[in-house]
mmCIF file of C-alpha atoms and ligand atoms in Angstrom:
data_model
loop_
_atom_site.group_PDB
_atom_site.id
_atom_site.type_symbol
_atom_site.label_atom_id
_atom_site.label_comp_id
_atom_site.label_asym_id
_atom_site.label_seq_id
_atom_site.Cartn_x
_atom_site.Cartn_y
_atom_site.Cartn_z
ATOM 1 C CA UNK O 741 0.926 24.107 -1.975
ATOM 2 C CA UNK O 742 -1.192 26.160 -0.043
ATOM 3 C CA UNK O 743 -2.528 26.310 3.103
ATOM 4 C CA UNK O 744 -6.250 25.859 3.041
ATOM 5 C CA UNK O 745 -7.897 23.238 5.775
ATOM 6 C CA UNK O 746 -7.515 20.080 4.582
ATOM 7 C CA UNK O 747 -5.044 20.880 1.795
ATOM 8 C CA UNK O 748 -1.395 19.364 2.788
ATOM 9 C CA UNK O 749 0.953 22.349 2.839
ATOM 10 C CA UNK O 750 3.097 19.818 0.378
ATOM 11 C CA UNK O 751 2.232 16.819 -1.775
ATOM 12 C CA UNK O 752 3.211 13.510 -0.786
ATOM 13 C CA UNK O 753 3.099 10.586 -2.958
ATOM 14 C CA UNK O 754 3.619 7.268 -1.572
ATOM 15 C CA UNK O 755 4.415 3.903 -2.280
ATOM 16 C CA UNK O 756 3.547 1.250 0.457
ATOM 17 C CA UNK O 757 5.431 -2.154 -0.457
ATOM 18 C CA UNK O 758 5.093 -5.163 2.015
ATOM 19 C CA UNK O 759 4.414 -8.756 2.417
ATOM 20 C CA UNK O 760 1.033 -9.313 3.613
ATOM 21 C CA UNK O 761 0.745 -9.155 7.375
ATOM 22 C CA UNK O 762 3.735 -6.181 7.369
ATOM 23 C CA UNK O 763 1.248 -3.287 7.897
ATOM 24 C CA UNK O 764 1.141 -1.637 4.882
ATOM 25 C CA UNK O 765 -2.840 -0.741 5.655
ATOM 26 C CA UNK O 766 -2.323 0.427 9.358
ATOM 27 C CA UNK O 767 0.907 2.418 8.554
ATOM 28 C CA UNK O 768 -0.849 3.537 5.114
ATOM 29 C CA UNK O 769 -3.802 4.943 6.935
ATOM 30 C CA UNK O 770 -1.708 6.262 9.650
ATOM 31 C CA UNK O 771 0.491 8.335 6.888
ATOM 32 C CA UNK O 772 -2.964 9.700 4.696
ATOM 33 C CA UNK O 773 -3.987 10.867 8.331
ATOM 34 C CA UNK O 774 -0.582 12.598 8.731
ATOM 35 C CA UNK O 775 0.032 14.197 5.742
ATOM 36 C CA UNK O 776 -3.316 14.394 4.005
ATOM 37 C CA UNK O 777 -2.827 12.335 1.446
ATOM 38 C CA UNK O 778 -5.646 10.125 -0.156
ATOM 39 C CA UNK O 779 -5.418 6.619 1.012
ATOM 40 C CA UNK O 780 -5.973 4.410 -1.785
ATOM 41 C CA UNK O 781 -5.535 0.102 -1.347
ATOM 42 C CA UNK O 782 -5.589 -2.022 -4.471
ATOM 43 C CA UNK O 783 -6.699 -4.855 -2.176
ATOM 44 C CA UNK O 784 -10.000 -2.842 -1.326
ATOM 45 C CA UNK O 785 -10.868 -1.582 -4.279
ATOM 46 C CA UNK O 786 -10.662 -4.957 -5.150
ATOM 47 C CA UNK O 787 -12.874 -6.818 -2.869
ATOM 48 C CA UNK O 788 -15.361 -3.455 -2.886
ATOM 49 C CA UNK O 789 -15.678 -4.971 -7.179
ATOM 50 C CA UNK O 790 -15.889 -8.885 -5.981
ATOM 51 C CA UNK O 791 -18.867 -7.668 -3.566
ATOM 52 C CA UNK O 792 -20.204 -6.118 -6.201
ATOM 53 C CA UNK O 793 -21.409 -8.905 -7.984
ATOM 54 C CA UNK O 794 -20.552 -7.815 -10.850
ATOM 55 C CA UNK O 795 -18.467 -9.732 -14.124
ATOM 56 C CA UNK O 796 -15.891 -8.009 -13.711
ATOM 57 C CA UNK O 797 -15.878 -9.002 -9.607
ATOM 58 C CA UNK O 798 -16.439 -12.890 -10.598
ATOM 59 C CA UNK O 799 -13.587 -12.450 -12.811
ATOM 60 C CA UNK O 800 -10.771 -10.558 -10.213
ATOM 61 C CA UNK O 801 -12.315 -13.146 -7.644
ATOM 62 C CA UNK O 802 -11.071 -16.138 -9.545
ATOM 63 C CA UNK O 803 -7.639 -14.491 -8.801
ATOM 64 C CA UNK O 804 -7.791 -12.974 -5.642
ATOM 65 C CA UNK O 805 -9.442 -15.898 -3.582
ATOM 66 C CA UNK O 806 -6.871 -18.258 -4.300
ATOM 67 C CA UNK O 807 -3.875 -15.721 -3.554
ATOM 68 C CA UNK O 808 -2.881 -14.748 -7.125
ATOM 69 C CA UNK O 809 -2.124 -11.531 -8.601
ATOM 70 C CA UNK O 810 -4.622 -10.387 -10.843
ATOM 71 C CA UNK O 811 -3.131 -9.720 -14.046
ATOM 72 C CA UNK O 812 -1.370 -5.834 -14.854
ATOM 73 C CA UNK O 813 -4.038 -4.951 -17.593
ATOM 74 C CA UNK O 814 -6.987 -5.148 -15.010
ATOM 75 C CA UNK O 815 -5.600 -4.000 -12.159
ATOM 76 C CA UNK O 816 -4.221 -0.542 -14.245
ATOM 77 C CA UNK O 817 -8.187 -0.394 -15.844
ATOM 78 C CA UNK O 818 -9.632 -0.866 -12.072
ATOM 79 C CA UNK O 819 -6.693 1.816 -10.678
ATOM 80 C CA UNK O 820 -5.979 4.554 -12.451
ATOM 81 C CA UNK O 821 -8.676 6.093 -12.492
ATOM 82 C CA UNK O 822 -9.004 6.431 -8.727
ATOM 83 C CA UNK O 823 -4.978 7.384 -8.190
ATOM 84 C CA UNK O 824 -5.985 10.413 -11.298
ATOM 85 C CA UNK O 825 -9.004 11.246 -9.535
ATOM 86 C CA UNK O 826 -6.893 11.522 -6.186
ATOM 87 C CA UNK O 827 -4.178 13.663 -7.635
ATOM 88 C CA UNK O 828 -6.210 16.297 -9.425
ATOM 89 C CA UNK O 829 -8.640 16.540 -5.940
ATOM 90 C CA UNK O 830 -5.715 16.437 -3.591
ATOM 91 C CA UNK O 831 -2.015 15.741 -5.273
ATOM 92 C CA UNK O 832 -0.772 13.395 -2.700
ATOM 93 C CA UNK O 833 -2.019 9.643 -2.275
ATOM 94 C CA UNK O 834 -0.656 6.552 -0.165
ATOM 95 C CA UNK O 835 -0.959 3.844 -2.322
ATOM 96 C CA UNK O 836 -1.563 0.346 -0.714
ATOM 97 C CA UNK O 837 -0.513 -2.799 -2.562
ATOM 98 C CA UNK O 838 0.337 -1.165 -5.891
ATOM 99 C CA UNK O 839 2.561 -1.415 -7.806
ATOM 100 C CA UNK O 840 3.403 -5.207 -6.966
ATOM 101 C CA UNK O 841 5.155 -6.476 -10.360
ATOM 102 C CA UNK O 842 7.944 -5.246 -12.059
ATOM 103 C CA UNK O 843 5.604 -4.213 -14.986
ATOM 104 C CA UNK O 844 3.297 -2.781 -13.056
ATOM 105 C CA UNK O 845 6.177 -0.815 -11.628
ATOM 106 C CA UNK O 846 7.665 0.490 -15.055
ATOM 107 C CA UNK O 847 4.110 1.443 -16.400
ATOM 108 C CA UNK O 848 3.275 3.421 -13.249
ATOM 109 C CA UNK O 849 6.527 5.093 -13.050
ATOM 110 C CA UNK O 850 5.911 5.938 -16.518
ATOM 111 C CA UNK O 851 2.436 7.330 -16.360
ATOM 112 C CA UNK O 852 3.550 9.032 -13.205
ATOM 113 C CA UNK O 853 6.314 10.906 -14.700
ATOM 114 C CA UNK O 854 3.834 11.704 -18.276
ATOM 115 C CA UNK O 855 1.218 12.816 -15.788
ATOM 116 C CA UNK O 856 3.450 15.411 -13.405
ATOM 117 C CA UNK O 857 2.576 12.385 -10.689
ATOM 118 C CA UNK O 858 6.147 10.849 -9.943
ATOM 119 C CA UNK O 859 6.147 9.053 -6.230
ATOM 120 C CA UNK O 860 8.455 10.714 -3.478
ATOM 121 C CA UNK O 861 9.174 7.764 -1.105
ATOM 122 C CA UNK O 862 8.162 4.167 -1.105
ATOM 123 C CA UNK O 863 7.713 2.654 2.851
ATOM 124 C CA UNK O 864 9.486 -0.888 2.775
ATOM 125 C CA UNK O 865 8.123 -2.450 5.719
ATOM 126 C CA UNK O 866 9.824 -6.552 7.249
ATOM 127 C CA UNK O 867 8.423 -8.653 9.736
ATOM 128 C CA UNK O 868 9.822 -12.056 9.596
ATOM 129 C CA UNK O 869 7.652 -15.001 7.973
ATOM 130 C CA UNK O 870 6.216 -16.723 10.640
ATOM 131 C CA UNK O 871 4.746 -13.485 12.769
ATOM 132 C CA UNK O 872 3.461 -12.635 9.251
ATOM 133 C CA UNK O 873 1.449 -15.833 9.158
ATOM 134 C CA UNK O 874 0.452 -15.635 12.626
ATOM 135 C CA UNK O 875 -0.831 -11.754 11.938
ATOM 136 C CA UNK O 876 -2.649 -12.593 8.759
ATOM 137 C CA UNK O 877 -4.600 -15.788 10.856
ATOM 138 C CA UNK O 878 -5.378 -13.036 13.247
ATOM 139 C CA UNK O 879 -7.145 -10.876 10.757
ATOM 140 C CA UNK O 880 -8.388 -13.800 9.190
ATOM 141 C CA UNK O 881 -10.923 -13.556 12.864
ATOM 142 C CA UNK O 882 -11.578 -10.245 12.781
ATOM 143 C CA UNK O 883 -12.364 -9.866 9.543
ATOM 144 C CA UNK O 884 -13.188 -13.381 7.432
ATOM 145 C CA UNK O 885 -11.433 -12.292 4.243
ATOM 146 C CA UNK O 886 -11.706 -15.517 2.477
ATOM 147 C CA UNK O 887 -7.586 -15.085 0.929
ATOM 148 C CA UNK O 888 -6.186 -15.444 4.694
ATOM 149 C CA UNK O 889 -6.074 -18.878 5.233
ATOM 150 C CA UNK O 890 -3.180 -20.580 5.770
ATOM 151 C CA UNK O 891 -2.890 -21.895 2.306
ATOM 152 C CA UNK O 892 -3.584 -19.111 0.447
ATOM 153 C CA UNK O 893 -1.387 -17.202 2.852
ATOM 154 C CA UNK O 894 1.727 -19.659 2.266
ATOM 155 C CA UNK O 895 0.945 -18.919 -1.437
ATOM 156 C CA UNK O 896 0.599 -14.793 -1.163
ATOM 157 C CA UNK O 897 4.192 -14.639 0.479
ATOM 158 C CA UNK O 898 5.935 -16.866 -2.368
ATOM 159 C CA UNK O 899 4.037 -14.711 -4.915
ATOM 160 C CA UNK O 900 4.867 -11.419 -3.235
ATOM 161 C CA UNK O 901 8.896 -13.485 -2.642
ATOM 162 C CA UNK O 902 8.564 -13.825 -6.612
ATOM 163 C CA UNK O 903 6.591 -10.887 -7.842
ATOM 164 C CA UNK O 904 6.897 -8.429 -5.638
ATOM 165 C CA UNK O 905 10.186 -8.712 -3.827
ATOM 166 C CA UNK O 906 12.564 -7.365 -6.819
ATOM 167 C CA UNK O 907 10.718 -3.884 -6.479
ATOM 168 C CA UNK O 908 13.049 -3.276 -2.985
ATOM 169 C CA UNK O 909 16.078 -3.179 -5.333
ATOM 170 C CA UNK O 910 13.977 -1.002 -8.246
ATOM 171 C CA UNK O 911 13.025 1.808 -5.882
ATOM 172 C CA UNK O 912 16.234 1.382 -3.566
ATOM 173 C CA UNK O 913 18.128 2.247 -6.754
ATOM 174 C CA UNK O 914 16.043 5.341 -7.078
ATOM 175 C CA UNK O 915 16.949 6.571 -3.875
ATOM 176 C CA UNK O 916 13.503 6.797 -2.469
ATOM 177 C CA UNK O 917 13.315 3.562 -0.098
ATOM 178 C CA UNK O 918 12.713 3.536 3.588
ATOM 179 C CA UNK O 919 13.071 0.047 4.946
ATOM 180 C CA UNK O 920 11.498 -0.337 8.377
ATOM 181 C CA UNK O 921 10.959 -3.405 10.397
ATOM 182 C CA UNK O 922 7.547 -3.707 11.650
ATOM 183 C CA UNK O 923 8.253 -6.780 13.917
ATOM 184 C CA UNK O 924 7.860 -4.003 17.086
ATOM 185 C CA UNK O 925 5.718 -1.543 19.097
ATOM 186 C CA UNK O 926 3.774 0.075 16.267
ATOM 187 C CA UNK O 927 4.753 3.383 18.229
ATOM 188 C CA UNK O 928 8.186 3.271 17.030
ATOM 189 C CA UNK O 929 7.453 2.511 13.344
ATOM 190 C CA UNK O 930 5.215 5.494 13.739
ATOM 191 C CA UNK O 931 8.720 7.363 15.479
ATOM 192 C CA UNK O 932 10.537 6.353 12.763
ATOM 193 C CA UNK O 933 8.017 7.206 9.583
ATOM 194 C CA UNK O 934 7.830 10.424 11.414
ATOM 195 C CA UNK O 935 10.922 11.418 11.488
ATOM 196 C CA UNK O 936 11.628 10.618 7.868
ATOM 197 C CA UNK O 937 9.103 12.386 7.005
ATOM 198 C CA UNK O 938 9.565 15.730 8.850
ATOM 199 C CA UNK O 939 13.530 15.318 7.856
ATOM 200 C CA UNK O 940 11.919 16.002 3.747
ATOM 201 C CA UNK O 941 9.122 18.532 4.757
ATOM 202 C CA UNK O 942 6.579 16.105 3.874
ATOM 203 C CA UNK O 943 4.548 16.004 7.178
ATOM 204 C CA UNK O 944 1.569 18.712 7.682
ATOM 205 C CA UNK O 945 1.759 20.862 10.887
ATOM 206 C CA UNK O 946 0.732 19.039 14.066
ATOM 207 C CA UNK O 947 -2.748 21.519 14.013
ATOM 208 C CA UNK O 948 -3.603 20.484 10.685
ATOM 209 C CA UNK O 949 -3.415 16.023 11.320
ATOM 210 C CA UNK O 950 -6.530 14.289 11.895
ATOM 211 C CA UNK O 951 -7.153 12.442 15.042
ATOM 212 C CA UNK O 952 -5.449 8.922 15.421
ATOM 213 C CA UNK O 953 -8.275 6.276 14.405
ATOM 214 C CA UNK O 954 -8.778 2.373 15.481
ATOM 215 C CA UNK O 955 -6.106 0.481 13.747
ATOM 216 C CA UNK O 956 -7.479 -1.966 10.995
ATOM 217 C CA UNK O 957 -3.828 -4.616 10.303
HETATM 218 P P1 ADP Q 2489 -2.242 -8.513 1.254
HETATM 219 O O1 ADP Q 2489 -1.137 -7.549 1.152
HETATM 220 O O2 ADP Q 2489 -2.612 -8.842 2.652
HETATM 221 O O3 ADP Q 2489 -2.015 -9.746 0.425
HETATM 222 P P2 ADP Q 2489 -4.131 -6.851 -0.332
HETATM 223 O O4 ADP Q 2489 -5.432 -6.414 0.229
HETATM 224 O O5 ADP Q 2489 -3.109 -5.810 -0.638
HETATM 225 O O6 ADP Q 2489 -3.610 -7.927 0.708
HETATM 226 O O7 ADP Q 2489 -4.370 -7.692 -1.678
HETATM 227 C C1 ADP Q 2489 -5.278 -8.759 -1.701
HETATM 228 C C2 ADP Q 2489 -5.236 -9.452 -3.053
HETATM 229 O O8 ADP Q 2489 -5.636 -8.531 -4.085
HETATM 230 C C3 ADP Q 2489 -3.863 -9.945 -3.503
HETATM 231 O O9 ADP Q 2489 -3.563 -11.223 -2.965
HETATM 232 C C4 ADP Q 2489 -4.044 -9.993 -5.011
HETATM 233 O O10 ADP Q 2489 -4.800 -11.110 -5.399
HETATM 234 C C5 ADP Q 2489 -4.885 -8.754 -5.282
HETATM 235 N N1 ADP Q 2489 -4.085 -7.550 -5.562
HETATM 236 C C6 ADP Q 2489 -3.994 -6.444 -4.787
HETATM 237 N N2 ADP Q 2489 -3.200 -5.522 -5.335
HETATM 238 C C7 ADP Q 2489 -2.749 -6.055 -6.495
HETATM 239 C C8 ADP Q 2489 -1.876 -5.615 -7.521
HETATM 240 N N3 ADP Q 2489 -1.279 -4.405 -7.475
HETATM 241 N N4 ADP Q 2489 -1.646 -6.436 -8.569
HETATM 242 C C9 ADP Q 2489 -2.237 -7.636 -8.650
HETATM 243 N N5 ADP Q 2489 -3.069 -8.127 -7.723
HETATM 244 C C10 ADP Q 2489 -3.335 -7.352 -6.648
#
């Protein structure tokens, strides 16, 4: 690519996959501000609909409030366009919380590869159950999403077990998987992500990154 301000001097397209409470926002944001990428989270685009008001919000709420997946067909109508948009303005994107089925994996790697879009790396981040729990109850404080109580919690992590889990094995299989436990100083993730990073080219030079922002969980 080139080198314009702003531009990344190579794509990067990214998969973040995660149980809830891993970090998949804070080390997603962290890697858009790194390599320029455009940062884009299923889970807000989401609730940014539901506060809408609109049908279409009543209808992904009925889902999303009591920890369910919202089904493929909605969340690919409600998504692509943004992750199109994203690649023709910029080429690279972090993407947060998608795909999370195996469908939704097959379609998207599809579409990716009929659209010149294919992802480079997907971020595998661990943290065992329990400090999960007890970081989603924490964000539940901060920020009152009504899906992280502990209820609807319990329920996310068996859907994500169910649903989401066989993706590790999908994309390992690929060869593009980088598992990293996230049950440590976020500093050393960051070390890590880094590293892997740099090792395929994929980070911009240090004068081109953004400044560090408040971490959001
Ligand atoms: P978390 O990872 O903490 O569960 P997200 O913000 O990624 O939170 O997602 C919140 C909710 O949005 C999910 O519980 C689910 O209901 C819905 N959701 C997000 N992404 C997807 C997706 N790719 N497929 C289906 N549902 C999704």
């Amino acid at each position: 690519m080139c080198g314009l301000e702003g531009v990344p001097s190579k794509v990067v397209r990214v998969i973040m996959l995660a149980p809830p409470g891993a970090g998949k926002g804070t080390h997603g944001q962290w890697l858009t501000q790194e390599t320029g990428a455009i940062h884009i989270s299923s889970g807000d685009l989401l609730r940014e609909e539901v506060a809408s008001g609109s049908h279409l919000g009543r209808q992904l709420a009925e889902y999303t409030a009591r920890g369910d997946l919202v089904p493929d067909d909605l969340i690919f109508s409600i998504l692509m366009p943004t992750v199109i948009a994203a690649a023709r303005e910029n080429g690279g994107y972090v993407l947060d919380g998608f795909p999370r089925t195996m469908p939704q994996a097959l379609r998207a790697a599809a579409l990716g590869a009929e659209l010149g879009l294919t992802s480079d790396a997907v971020i595998y981040l661990t943290a065992p159950e329990e400090e999960l729990v007890a970081r989603v109850l924490e964000r539940a404080q901060r920020e009152g999403r009504d899906d992280d109580t502990l209820d609807v919690i319990r329920h996310r992590l068996a859907v994500y077990t169910q649903e989401t889990a066989p993706l590790v094995d999908y994309y390992r299989g690929r060869g593009i998987l980088l598992e990293l436990s996230t049950n440590r100083p976020e500093a050393e993730v960051r070390a890590d992500l880094r590293d892997w990073f740099e090792a395929r080219d994929l980070m911009r030079p240090v004068a081109e990154q953004a400044q560090p922002s408040q971490q959001t969980g």
